[in-house]
Amino acid sequence: MAFDLVFFGGTGDLVWRKLMPALFQAYRHDTLPEGGRIIGVGRDDLSDEQYRQQIQSRFEQVEGDKRPNSEEFARFASLLCYVRMDLSKPESYAALAARLAERETDNVVMYLSTAPSLFTTVCEQLAANGLNTSKTRIVLEKPLGHDLASNRAINEAVGKVFKEQQIFRIDHYLGKPAVQNLFAMRFGNALFEPLWRREHIANIQITMSEELGVEKRGGFYETTGALRDMVQNHALQLLCAIAMEPPINAHADAIRDEKLKVLRALKRWTPETLSQHVVRGQYAAGNVDGQAVPAYRDEPGVSPTSTTETFVALRTEIANWRWAGVPFYIRTGKRMASREAHIEINFRSTPHEIFQSPVGQVNKLVIHLQPKDGLELHLFAQGQSKRGQGSGGQTLSPVHLDLDFDKRFGSERVGAYERLLLDVLDGRLNLFVRSDEQEEAWRWVEPILRHWAADPVGPRPYAAGTWGPSASSAMIARDGFCWSEEI
């Protein structure tokens, strides 16, 4: 399958740090279709060979086992070429059109790894130069807008020149192997689905924490914040994967129809729930791994009076038959105690105790997304009884079954961006987000944004290297639950 894959923003951070390494892994695994060409687009004045050298120098920063040796890179580099463009100038697009006209391909993928403000301009100019053909696919990186209105404007502009089945709105969390196994666990096995409902599940927690601060992205983060950066897209997509009904088949629209139903069933915000069920924070100075780190307001590019949130915790419910009354908790933040992303399904206690269960602990299923990738099932078991103790006084001990996907599948593992890029080349939309999903997610988070805009208090400070403001723990404690590290 001959293809041209065009990276707008081809000299940018995302391309060299994530996308090129992912394509190289596909090339190494022999899953990248033959007859491909990868075209970087940027404002720098580079030849094809200079672009290849730049990418090779960037590969030196890739983690060891994913780094090509010189021979491997020489073969991979033969796929790379470069086109100099100023995306804001219509005349620049003629150079890209000429490059693409050099050969016939089965499909052309335009990957917009640029500022979202350029999405509309790029799509319009692609159409003006006849580059929006039936074999063209367009990939849009997040954030797709900063609110519902801007999201709609981008989707409408892109929709004027591309059909919905040509548009791939990417959320790399959906490409993570653990998320794929979440779907497989739910819909490919009979074990958990009968328990996957309000009668058996007490609460569900989604945690996405980072030890890093905003690093060199202070200017970007000032206009984005944790709610837009993580909750509106990644967290809500994970929530949908957990809570959706079984689709009628594995086709893209069948899956996305069920996710949309979850988003529409999320309880709407009221003034009371906005005050009690949403916590925002901003990291102050502190210590991470024994090193002193600055406060968010002292980071480069950040206003010294900034009210941008670096932490969000919230509680919501899904108003449908399966999940009525089950609280879903989401939290995400920067400069937290550890880097991890996981989903924790906490089951209800036994209806009648025969044994003494460990205090404060319940059966739970933990789905690890990063840095570990796998499943843990936490159970109780009976160990050696103490001498003279009757059966009525026996205490159970916690045990867990641990499935580490990396150990189990090893070299068979496919990274998130590798999987998603291959899906784009193959035209599979299952792991990409439809426009109505995005709009519904924005509709749900917008009341939070409006509430914060009118709140003179601002985000609550928390010391870097901790698990966020204490109000986050108080929020979940009101329901009689706690975050996993507090047990």
Short mmCIF file of C-alpha atoms in Angstrom, two decimals:
data_model
loop_
_atom_site.label_atom_id
_atom_site.label_comp_id
_atom_site.label_asym_id
_atom_site.label_seq_id
_atom_site.Cartn_x
_atom_site.Cartn_y
_atom_site.Cartn_z
CA MET A 1 0.00 0.00 0.00
CA ALA A 2 1.70 3.18 -1.19
CA PHE A 3 1.11 6.13 1.12
CA ASP A 4 2.31 9.65 1.83
CA LEU A 5 2.26 10.70 5.49
CA VAL A 6 2.64 14.47 5.89
CA PHE A 7 3.55 15.93 9.28
CA PHE A 8 2.60 19.58 9.57
CA GLY A 9 4.86 20.79 12.36
CA GLY A 10 7.44 18.29 11.15
CA THR A 11 10.29 19.85 13.16
CA GLY A 12 8.22 20.13 16.34
CA ASP A 13 8.46 18.37 19.67
CA LEU A 14 5.63 15.88 19.15
CA VAL A 15 6.98 14.66 15.82
CA TRP A 16 10.53 13.86 16.92
CA ARG A 17 9.63 12.75 20.46
CA LYS A 18 6.58 10.55 19.75
CA LEU A 19 5.55 10.20 16.12
CA MET A 20 8.86 9.42 14.40
CA PRO A 21 9.89 6.87 17.06
CA ALA A 22 6.46 5.24 16.71
CA LEU A 23 6.84 5.01 12.93
CA PHE A 24 10.34 3.58 13.31
CA GLN A 25 9.01 0.87 15.65
CA ALA A 26 6.36 -0.02 13.07
CA TYR A 27 9.12 -0.13 10.45
CA ARG A 28 11.24 -2.34 12.72
CA HIS A 29 8.24 -4.63 13.42
CA ASP A 30 7.60 -4.88 9.67
CA THR A 31 4.04 -3.57 10.13
CA LEU A 32 4.54 -0.26 8.31
CA PRO A 33 3.10 -0.73 4.81
CA GLU A 34 5.63 -0.80 2.01
CA GLY A 35 5.81 2.00 -0.51
CA GLY A 36 5.52 4.72 2.11
CA ARG A 37 6.94 8.22 2.22
CA ILE A 38 7.07 10.44 5.31
CA ILE A 39 7.10 14.17 4.61
CA GLY A 40 8.03 16.68 7.26
CA VAL A 41 6.64 20.19 6.82
CA GLY A 42 8.13 23.18 8.62
CA ARG A 43 9.34 26.75 8.33
CA ASP A 44 13.04 25.92 8.58
CA ASP A 45 15.06 25.97 5.37
CA LEU A 46 16.17 22.32 5.21
CA SER A 47 17.03 19.87 2.47
CA ASP A 48 15.80 16.28 2.63
CA GLU A 49 19.22 15.19 3.87
CA GLN A 50 19.39 17.91 6.52
CA TYR A 51 15.95 16.88 7.79
CA ARG A 52 17.08 13.27 8.03
CA GLN A 53 20.16 14.33 10.00
CA GLN A 54 17.99 16.38 12.34
CA ILE A 55 15.68 13.45 13.00
CA GLN A 56 18.67 11.15 13.54
CA SER A 57 20.10 13.52 16.15
CA ARG A 58 16.73 13.57 17.91
CA PHE A 59 16.63 9.77 17.96
CA GLU A 60 19.66 9.86 20.23
CA GLN A 61 17.30 11.08 22.97
CA VAL A 62 14.90 8.15 22.53
CA GLU A 63 15.02 5.44 25.21
CA GLY A 64 17.63 2.79 24.53
CA ASP A 65 15.78 -0.24 23.17
CA LYS A 66 13.69 1.95 20.85
CA ARG A 67 16.73 3.74 19.42
CA PRO A 68 17.83 2.61 15.92
CA ASN A 69 21.41 1.72 15.18
CA SER A 70 23.06 3.51 12.26
CA GLU A 71 22.19 0.79 9.76
CA GLU A 72 18.53 0.67 10.82
CA PHE A 73 18.22 4.43 10.67
CA ALA A 74 19.82 4.60 7.22
CA ARG A 75 17.09 2.30 5.89
CA PHE A 76 14.32 4.17 7.72
CA ALA A 77 15.71 7.56 6.64
CA SER A 78 15.15 6.65 2.98
CA LEU A 79 11.43 7.20 3.67
CA LEU A 80 11.94 10.76 4.96
CA CYS A 81 11.80 13.98 3.01
CA TYR A 82 11.03 17.63 3.75
CA VAL A 83 9.00 20.54 2.41
CA ARG A 84 9.54 24.09 3.59
CA MET A 85 6.22 25.89 4.20
CA ASP A 86 4.73 28.84 6.02
CA LEU A 87 1.30 27.47 6.84
CA SER A 88 -0.20 30.94 7.13
CA LYS A 89 0.70 31.80 3.50
CA PRO A 90 -1.50 30.32 0.73
CA GLU A 91 1.35 30.34 -1.80
CA SER A 92 3.34 27.87 0.34
CA TYR A 93 0.88 25.06 -0.33
CA ALA A 94 1.87 24.84 -4.00
CA ALA A 95 5.22 23.34 -2.92
CA LEU A 96 3.46 20.57 -1.02
CA ALA A 97 1.08 19.93 -3.91
CA ALA A 98 4.05 19.59 -6.25
CA ARG A 99 5.79 17.13 -3.93
CA LEU A 100 2.68 15.00 -3.58
CA ALA A 101 2.17 15.00 -7.36
CA GLU A 102 5.54 13.29 -7.86
CA ARG A 103 3.96 9.85 -7.51
CA GLU A 104 0.71 7.94 -7.24
CA THR A 105 -0.35 6.68 -3.80
CA ASP A 106 -3.26 4.73 -2.35
CA ASN A 107 -3.81 7.34 0.37
CA VAL A 108 -2.39 10.56 1.75
CA VAL A 109 -2.45 11.30 5.48
CA MET A 110 -2.19 14.92 6.64
CA TYR A 111 -1.19 14.97 10.32
CA LEU A 112 -1.74 18.42 11.90
CA SER A 113 0.79 18.57 14.72
CA THR A 114 0.42 22.35 14.92
CA ALA A 115 -1.30 24.96 17.05
CA PRO A 116 -5.09 24.42 16.84
CA SER A 117 -5.44 28.01 15.59
CA LEU A 118 -3.94 26.81 12.29
CA PHE A 119 -6.29 23.85 11.77
CA THR A 120 -8.90 25.84 9.87
CA THR A 121 -6.34 27.64 7.70
CA VAL A 122 -4.51 24.44 6.78
CA CYS A 123 -7.70 22.59 5.86
CA GLU A 124 -8.98 25.48 3.75
CA GLN A 125 -5.68 25.75 1.89
CA LEU A 126 -5.51 22.01 1.31
CA ALA A 127 -8.91 22.26 -0.35
CA ALA A 128 -7.92 25.35 -2.34
CA ASN A 129 -4.95 23.40 -3.77
CA GLY A 130 -6.99 20.29 -4.57
CA LEU A 131 -5.40 18.23 -1.80
CA ASN A 132 -8.66 17.16 -0.13
CA THR A 133 -9.28 14.22 -2.44
CA SER A 134 -11.21 11.08 -1.56
CA LYS A 135 -7.94 9.32 -0.69
CA THR A 136 -6.90 12.03 1.80
CA ARG A 137 -7.19 11.53 5.58
CA ILE A 138 -6.65 14.28 8.12
CA VAL A 139 -5.40 13.74 11.69
CA LEU A 140 -6.17 16.43 14.29
CA GLU A 141 -4.19 16.62 17.54
CA LYS A 142 -5.69 17.93 20.76
CA PRO A 143 -6.68 20.38 22.07
CA LEU A 144 -9.43 20.84 19.48
CA GLY A 145 -10.59 24.25 20.64
CA HIS A 146 -10.68 25.79 24.10
CA ASP A 147 -14.45 25.66 24.61
CA LEU A 148 -17.61 24.36 22.94
CA ALA A 149 -17.91 27.27 20.50
CA SER A 150 -14.32 27.06 19.26
CA ASN A 151 -14.54 23.27 19.02
CA ARG A 152 -17.66 23.55 16.88
CA ALA A 153 -16.03 26.20 14.69
CA ILE A 154 -13.03 23.95 13.99
CA ASN A 155 -15.18 20.88 13.33
CA GLU A 156 -17.46 22.84 11.00
CA ALA A 157 -14.52 24.30 9.07
CA VAL A 158 -12.82 20.92 8.70
CA GLY A 159 -16.17 19.29 7.86
CA LYS A 160 -16.65 21.62 4.91
CA VAL A 161 -13.66 20.17 3.07
CA PHE A 162 -13.41 16.63 4.51
CA LYS A 163 -16.06 13.99 5.21
CA GLU A 164 -16.41 12.68 8.76
CA GLN A 165 -14.93 9.31 7.78
CA GLN A 166 -11.78 11.13 6.59
CA ILE A 167 -11.24 12.93 9.93
CA PHE A 168 -9.17 11.22 12.65
CA ARG A 169 -9.33 13.13 15.96
CA ILE A 170 -6.55 11.52 17.92
CA ASP A 171 -6.44 10.83 21.66
CA HIS A 172 -3.30 8.82 22.35
CA TYR A 173 -4.75 7.35 25.58
CA LEU A 174 -7.14 5.29 23.45
CA GLY A 175 -4.13 3.67 21.78
CA LYS A 176 -2.54 2.49 25.03
CA PRO A 177 -2.36 -1.31 25.26
CA ALA A 178 -4.01 -1.30 28.69
CA VAL A 179 -7.01 0.60 27.31
CA GLN A 180 -7.27 -1.94 24.48
CA ASN A 181 -7.23 -4.69 27.08
CA LEU A 182 -9.97 -2.89 29.00
CA PHE A 183 -12.23 -3.37 25.98
CA ALA A 184 -11.03 -6.96 25.60
CA MET A 185 -11.58 -7.69 29.29
CA ARG A 186 -15.11 -6.32 29.23
CA PHE A 187 -16.39 -7.52 25.89
CA GLY A 188 -14.20 -10.56 25.15
CA ASN A 189 -14.70 -12.38 28.45
CA ALA A 190 -17.74 -13.48 30.43
CA LEU A 191 -16.09 -13.06 33.84
CA PHE A 192 -16.60 -9.39 34.75
CA GLU A 193 -19.53 -8.16 32.67
CA PRO A 194 -22.25 -9.56 35.02
CA LEU A 195 -20.56 -7.66 37.89
CA TRP A 196 -20.04 -4.45 35.91
CA ARG A 197 -22.96 -2.51 37.39
CA ARG A 198 -24.33 -0.61 40.38
CA GLU A 199 -25.32 -3.72 42.35
CA HIS A 200 -21.70 -4.85 42.66
CA ILE A 201 -19.53 -1.75 42.23
CA ALA A 202 -19.25 0.86 45.00
CA ASN A 203 -17.18 3.49 43.17
CA ILE A 204 -14.75 3.97 40.31
CA GLN A 205 -11.62 6.14 40.45
CA ILE A 206 -9.53 7.43 37.54
CA THR A 207 -6.12 8.86 38.43
CA MET A 208 -3.65 10.46 36.00
CA SER A 209 -0.75 12.05 37.88
CA GLU A 210 2.62 13.41 36.82
CA GLU A 211 5.75 14.21 38.79
CA LEU A 212 6.83 16.73 36.16
CA GLY A 213 5.77 20.36 36.15
CA VAL A 214 4.95 22.33 33.03
CA GLU A 215 8.65 22.32 32.02
CA LYS A 216 9.04 24.57 28.95
CA ARG A 217 5.31 24.62 28.18
CA GLY A 218 4.32 27.36 30.62
CA GLY A 219 2.94 29.63 27.90
CA PHE A 220 0.81 26.83 26.45
CA TYR A 221 -0.38 25.67 29.85
CA GLU A 222 -1.43 29.18 30.89
CA THR A 223 -4.13 29.13 28.20
CA THR A 224 -5.06 25.47 28.73
CA GLY A 225 -4.93 24.17 32.31
CA ALA A 226 -5.51 20.66 33.60
CA LEU A 227 -9.24 20.55 32.88
CA ARG A 228 -8.81 21.23 29.17
CA ASP A 229 -5.52 19.36 28.87
CA MET A 230 -6.53 16.10 30.56
CA VAL A 231 -10.13 15.88 31.75
CA GLN A 232 -12.10 17.02 28.71
CA ASN A 233 -10.40 14.43 26.51
CA HIS A 234 -8.30 11.68 28.13
CA ALA A 235 -10.22 11.23 31.38
CA LEU A 236 -13.67 11.34 29.80
CA GLN A 237 -12.63 8.89 27.09
CA LEU A 238 -11.43 6.49 29.80
CA LEU A 239 -14.70 6.97 31.67
CA CYS A 240 -16.61 6.10 28.50
CA ALA A 241 -14.55 2.95 27.96
CA ILE A 242 -15.36 1.85 31.52
CA ALA A 243 -19.04 2.74 31.54
CA MET A 244 -20.29 2.14 27.99
CA GLU A 245 -22.75 -0.59 27.11
CA PRO A 246 -21.54 -3.46 24.89
CA PRO A 247 -21.62 -2.27 21.26
CA ILE A 248 -23.52 -4.36 18.72
CA ASN A 249 -20.25 -5.05 16.86
CA ALA A 250 -16.65 -3.84 16.65
CA HIS A 251 -17.29 -1.23 13.96
CA ALA A 252 -16.21 2.33 14.69
CA ASP A 253 -19.65 3.94 14.81
CA ALA A 254 -21.10 1.16 16.98
CA ILE A 255 -18.37 1.82 19.57
CA ARG A 256 -18.63 5.60 19.33
CA ASP A 257 -22.43 5.52 19.58
CA GLU A 258 -22.13 3.81 22.97
CA LYS A 259 -19.49 6.25 24.20
CA LEU A 260 -21.71 9.15 23.20
CA LYS A 261 -24.57 7.73 25.27
CA VAL A 262 -22.33 7.77 28.35
CA LEU A 263 -21.35 11.41 27.79
CA ARG A 264 -25.01 12.38 27.39
CA ALA A 265 -25.90 10.51 30.59
CA LEU A 266 -23.34 12.31 32.78
CA LYS A 267 -25.17 14.27 35.46
CA ARG A 268 -25.32 17.96 34.66
CA TRP A 269 -23.70 20.40 37.02
CA THR A 270 -25.63 22.52 39.52
CA PRO A 271 -24.31 25.43 41.63
CA GLU A 272 -24.21 23.06 44.61
CA THR A 273 -22.28 20.24 42.87
CA LEU A 274 -19.87 22.71 41.27
CA SER A 275 -18.98 23.93 44.75
CA GLN A 276 -18.78 20.52 46.45
CA HIS A 277 -17.74 18.08 43.73
CA VAL A 278 -15.01 19.96 41.86
CA VAL A 279 -11.60 20.80 43.34
CA ARG A 280 -8.94 22.77 41.49
CA GLY A 281 -5.39 23.26 42.65
CA GLN A 282 -2.09 24.81 41.63
CA TYR A 283 1.28 23.48 42.73
CA ALA A 284 3.44 25.51 45.06
CA ALA A 285 7.15 24.99 45.67
CA GLY A 286 8.09 21.61 47.11
CA ASN A 287 10.29 18.55 46.71
CA VAL A 288 10.15 15.80 44.08
CA ASP A 289 12.55 12.86 44.45
CA GLY A 290 14.53 14.85 47.01
CA GLN A 291 15.00 17.81 44.68
CA ALA A 292 13.56 21.25 45.37
CA VAL A 293 11.25 22.40 42.58
CA PRO A 294 9.65 25.82 41.99
CA ALA A 295 6.01 26.80 42.25
CA TYR A 296 3.92 26.93 39.09
CA ARG A 297 3.86 30.73 39.23
CA ASP A 298 7.67 30.74 39.13
CA GLU A 299 7.89 28.61 35.98
CA PRO A 300 9.06 30.27 32.70
CA GLY A 301 6.16 31.71 30.72
CA VAL A 302 3.75 31.69 33.67
CA SER A 303 2.17 34.82 35.14
CA PRO A 304 3.16 35.51 38.78
CA THR A 305 -0.55 36.00 39.52
CA SER A 306 -1.76 33.02 37.47
CA THR A 307 -5.04 31.31 38.41
CA THR A 308 -4.50 28.41 35.98
CA GLU A 309 -5.20 25.04 37.55
CA THR A 310 -2.51 22.33 37.51
CA PHE A 311 -4.74 19.88 39.44
CA VAL A 312 -8.37 18.85 39.13
CA ALA A 313 -10.39 16.35 41.16
CA LEU A 314 -14.09 15.86 40.59
CA ARG A 315 -17.00 13.58 41.36
CA THR A 316 -19.71 12.70 38.88
CA GLU A 317 -22.43 10.13 38.27
CA ILE A 318 -23.95 8.52 35.19
CA ALA A 319 -27.72 8.78 35.14
CA ASN A 320 -28.67 5.48 33.57
CA TRP A 321 -29.92 2.06 34.67
CA ARG A 322 -26.50 0.39 34.92
CA TRP A 323 -24.69 3.07 36.93
CA ALA A 324 -27.32 5.00 38.89
CA GLY A 325 -25.89 6.07 42.25
CA VAL A 326 -22.30 4.94 41.60
CA PRO A 327 -19.83 7.81 42.04
CA PHE A 328 -17.04 8.23 39.50
CA TYR A 329 -14.01 10.16 40.73
CA ILE A 330 -11.46 11.74 38.39
CA ARG A 331 -8.22 13.41 39.41
CA THR A 332 -5.26 14.63 37.43
CA GLY A 333 -2.37 16.90 38.21
CA LYS A 334 1.21 17.94 37.72
CA ARG A 335 4.00 17.88 40.32
CA MET A 336 2.28 15.11 42.24
CA ALA A 337 3.78 12.38 44.44
CA SER A 338 4.33 9.94 41.57
CA ARG A 339 3.83 9.44 37.86
CA GLU A 340 1.03 6.99 37.30
CA ALA A 341 -2.23 6.51 35.50
CA HIS A 342 -4.70 3.89 36.61
CA ILE A 343 -8.38 3.03 36.86
CA GLU A 344 -9.61 1.52 40.11
CA ILE A 345 -12.92 -0.35 40.23
CA ASN A 346 -13.89 -0.82 43.88
CA PHE A 347 -16.46 -3.54 44.51
CA ARG A 348 -19.04 -3.53 47.26
CA SER A 349 -18.38 -5.43 50.48
CA THR A 350 -19.94 -8.84 51.04
CA PRO A 351 -23.58 -8.51 52.15
CA HIS A 352 -22.99 -10.63 55.26
CA GLU A 353 -19.59 -11.08 56.88
CA ILE A 354 -18.57 -14.58 57.91
CA PHE A 355 -14.88 -13.74 58.24
CA GLN A 356 -13.16 -10.61 59.50
CA SER A 357 -12.06 -8.68 56.43
CA PRO A 358 -9.07 -6.28 56.55
CA VAL A 359 -10.25 -2.91 57.84
CA GLY A 360 -10.85 -0.33 55.13
CA GLN A 361 -10.08 -2.68 52.23
CA VAL A 362 -12.36 -4.04 49.53
CA ASN A 363 -12.12 -6.28 46.51
CA LYS A 364 -10.98 -4.18 43.58
CA LEU A 365 -9.73 -4.36 40.02
CA VAL A 366 -6.90 -1.97 39.14
CA ILE A 367 -6.15 -1.27 35.48
CA HIS A 368 -2.66 0.23 35.19
CA LEU A 369 -2.00 2.51 32.22
CA GLN A 370 1.44 3.95 33.02
CA PRO A 371 4.25 3.49 33.84
CA LYS A 372 3.18 -0.07 34.59
CA ASP A 373 0.85 -1.67 32.07
CA GLY A 374 -1.43 -4.42 33.32
CA LEU A 375 -4.22 -5.60 35.60
CA GLU A 376 -4.36 -6.32 39.34
CA LEU A 377 -7.26 -8.14 40.97
CA HIS A 378 -7.30 -7.61 44.74
CA LEU A 379 -8.97 -10.38 46.76
CA PHE A 380 -9.00 -11.73 50.33
CA ALA A 381 -7.68 -15.14 51.33
CA GLN A 382 -7.37 -17.12 54.53
CA GLY A 383 -3.84 -17.80 55.73
CA GLN A 384 -2.64 -20.04 58.55
CA SER A 385 -5.05 -19.85 61.50
CA LYS A 386 -3.68 -18.85 64.88
CA ARG A 387 -3.59 -21.70 67.40
CA GLY A 388 -6.78 -21.97 69.37
CA GLN A 389 -8.69 -19.48 67.25
CA GLY A 390 -12.17 -20.59 66.24
CA SER A 391 -13.45 -20.28 62.72
CA GLY A 392 -15.63 -17.34 63.72
CA GLY A 393 -12.58 -15.27 64.60
CA GLN A 394 -10.51 -15.91 61.51
CA THR A 395 -9.20 -12.82 59.75
CA LEU A 396 -8.72 -12.70 55.99
CA SER A 397 -5.57 -11.26 54.45
CA PRO A 398 -5.35 -9.22 51.24
CA VAL A 399 -3.81 -10.93 48.20
CA HIS A 400 -3.75 -9.93 44.57
CA LEU A 401 -3.39 -11.45 41.14
CA ASP A 402 -1.03 -9.42 38.98
CA LEU A 403 -0.95 -9.52 35.18
CA ASP A 404 1.94 -7.51 33.78
CA PHE A 405 1.26 -7.09 30.05
CA ASP A 406 4.87 -6.19 29.25
CA LYS A 407 6.14 -9.41 30.86
CA ARG A 408 3.38 -11.49 29.31
CA PHE A 409 3.52 -10.15 25.75
CA GLY A 410 7.03 -8.65 25.67
CA SER A 411 8.12 -7.67 22.17
CA GLU A 412 4.58 -8.13 20.87
CA ARG A 413 3.55 -4.90 22.61
CA VAL A 414 2.58 -2.03 20.35
CA GLY A 415 2.86 1.55 21.62
CA ALA A 416 -0.07 3.96 21.56
CA TYR A 417 1.08 6.20 18.72
CA GLU A 418 2.36 3.23 16.72
CA ARG A 419 -1.05 1.59 16.90
CA LEU A 420 -2.92 4.79 16.09
CA LEU A 421 -0.70 5.74 13.14
CA LEU A 422 -1.11 2.27 11.65
CA ASP A 423 -4.88 2.55 12.14
CA VAL A 424 -4.91 5.88 10.25
CA LEU A 425 -2.95 4.36 7.37
CA ASP A 426 -5.42 1.46 7.32
CA GLY A 427 -8.46 3.75 7.62
CA ARG A 428 -9.72 2.29 10.94
CA LEU A 429 -11.66 4.85 12.99
CA ASN A 430 -12.42 2.70 16.06
CA LEU A 431 -9.89 4.43 18.34
CA PHE A 432 -10.60 7.96 17.17
CA VAL A 433 -13.11 10.47 18.47
CA ARG A 434 -16.18 11.57 16.54
CA SER A 435 -17.19 15.24 16.43
CA ASP A 436 -20.40 14.74 18.43
CA GLU A 437 -18.40 13.01 21.19
CA GLN A 438 -16.08 15.97 21.45
CA GLU A 439 -18.92 18.46 21.52
CA GLU A 440 -20.73 16.55 24.27
CA ALA A 441 -17.55 16.44 26.36
CA TRP A 442 -17.09 20.20 25.97
CA ARG A 443 -20.75 20.78 26.84
CA TRP A 444 -20.21 18.89 30.10
CA VAL A 445 -17.02 20.71 31.20
CA GLU A 446 -18.10 24.23 30.20
CA PRO A 447 -20.12 24.89 33.40
CA ILE A 448 -16.94 24.16 35.38
CA LEU A 449 -15.01 26.72 33.32
CA ARG A 450 -17.74 29.33 33.81
CA HIS A 451 -17.87 28.61 37.55
CA TRP A 452 -14.12 29.09 37.89
CA ALA A 453 -14.19 32.30 35.84
CA ALA A 454 -16.61 33.79 38.37
CA ASP A 455 -14.77 32.43 41.43
CA PRO A 456 -12.52 35.08 43.04
CA VAL A 457 -10.74 32.56 45.29
CA GLY A 458 -8.82 30.75 42.56
CA PRO A 459 -7.11 27.34 42.76
CA ARG A 460 -6.06 25.83 46.08
CA PRO A 461 -2.28 25.58 46.55
CA TYR A 462 -0.63 22.22 47.13
CA ALA A 463 3.01 21.44 47.75
CA ALA A 464 4.85 19.90 44.81
CA GLY A 465 5.48 16.20 45.46
CA THR A 466 2.14 15.60 47.20
CA TRP A 467 -1.21 14.19 46.07
CA GLY A 468 -2.86 17.58 45.63
CA PRO A 469 -5.02 19.79 47.86
CA SER A 470 -6.56 18.25 50.99
CA ALA A 471 -9.97 19.27 49.62
CA SER A 472 -9.62 16.40 47.13
CA SER A 473 -9.51 13.89 49.99
CA ALA A 474 -12.38 15.66 51.76
CA MET A 475 -14.52 15.48 48.62
CA ILE A 476 -14.25 11.70 48.31
CA ALA A 477 -14.44 11.19 52.10
CA ARG A 478 -17.93 12.73 52.17
CA ASP A 479 -19.10 9.57 50.39
CA GLY A 480 -17.24 7.35 52.85
CA PHE A 481 -14.45 6.47 50.41
CA CYS A 482 -10.80 7.43 49.98
CA TRP A 483 -8.12 7.53 47.31
CA SER A 484 -6.03 4.36 47.04
CA GLU A 485 -2.88 5.82 48.65
CA GLU A 486 -4.90 6.81 51.73
CA ILE A 487 -5.93 3.28 52.70
#
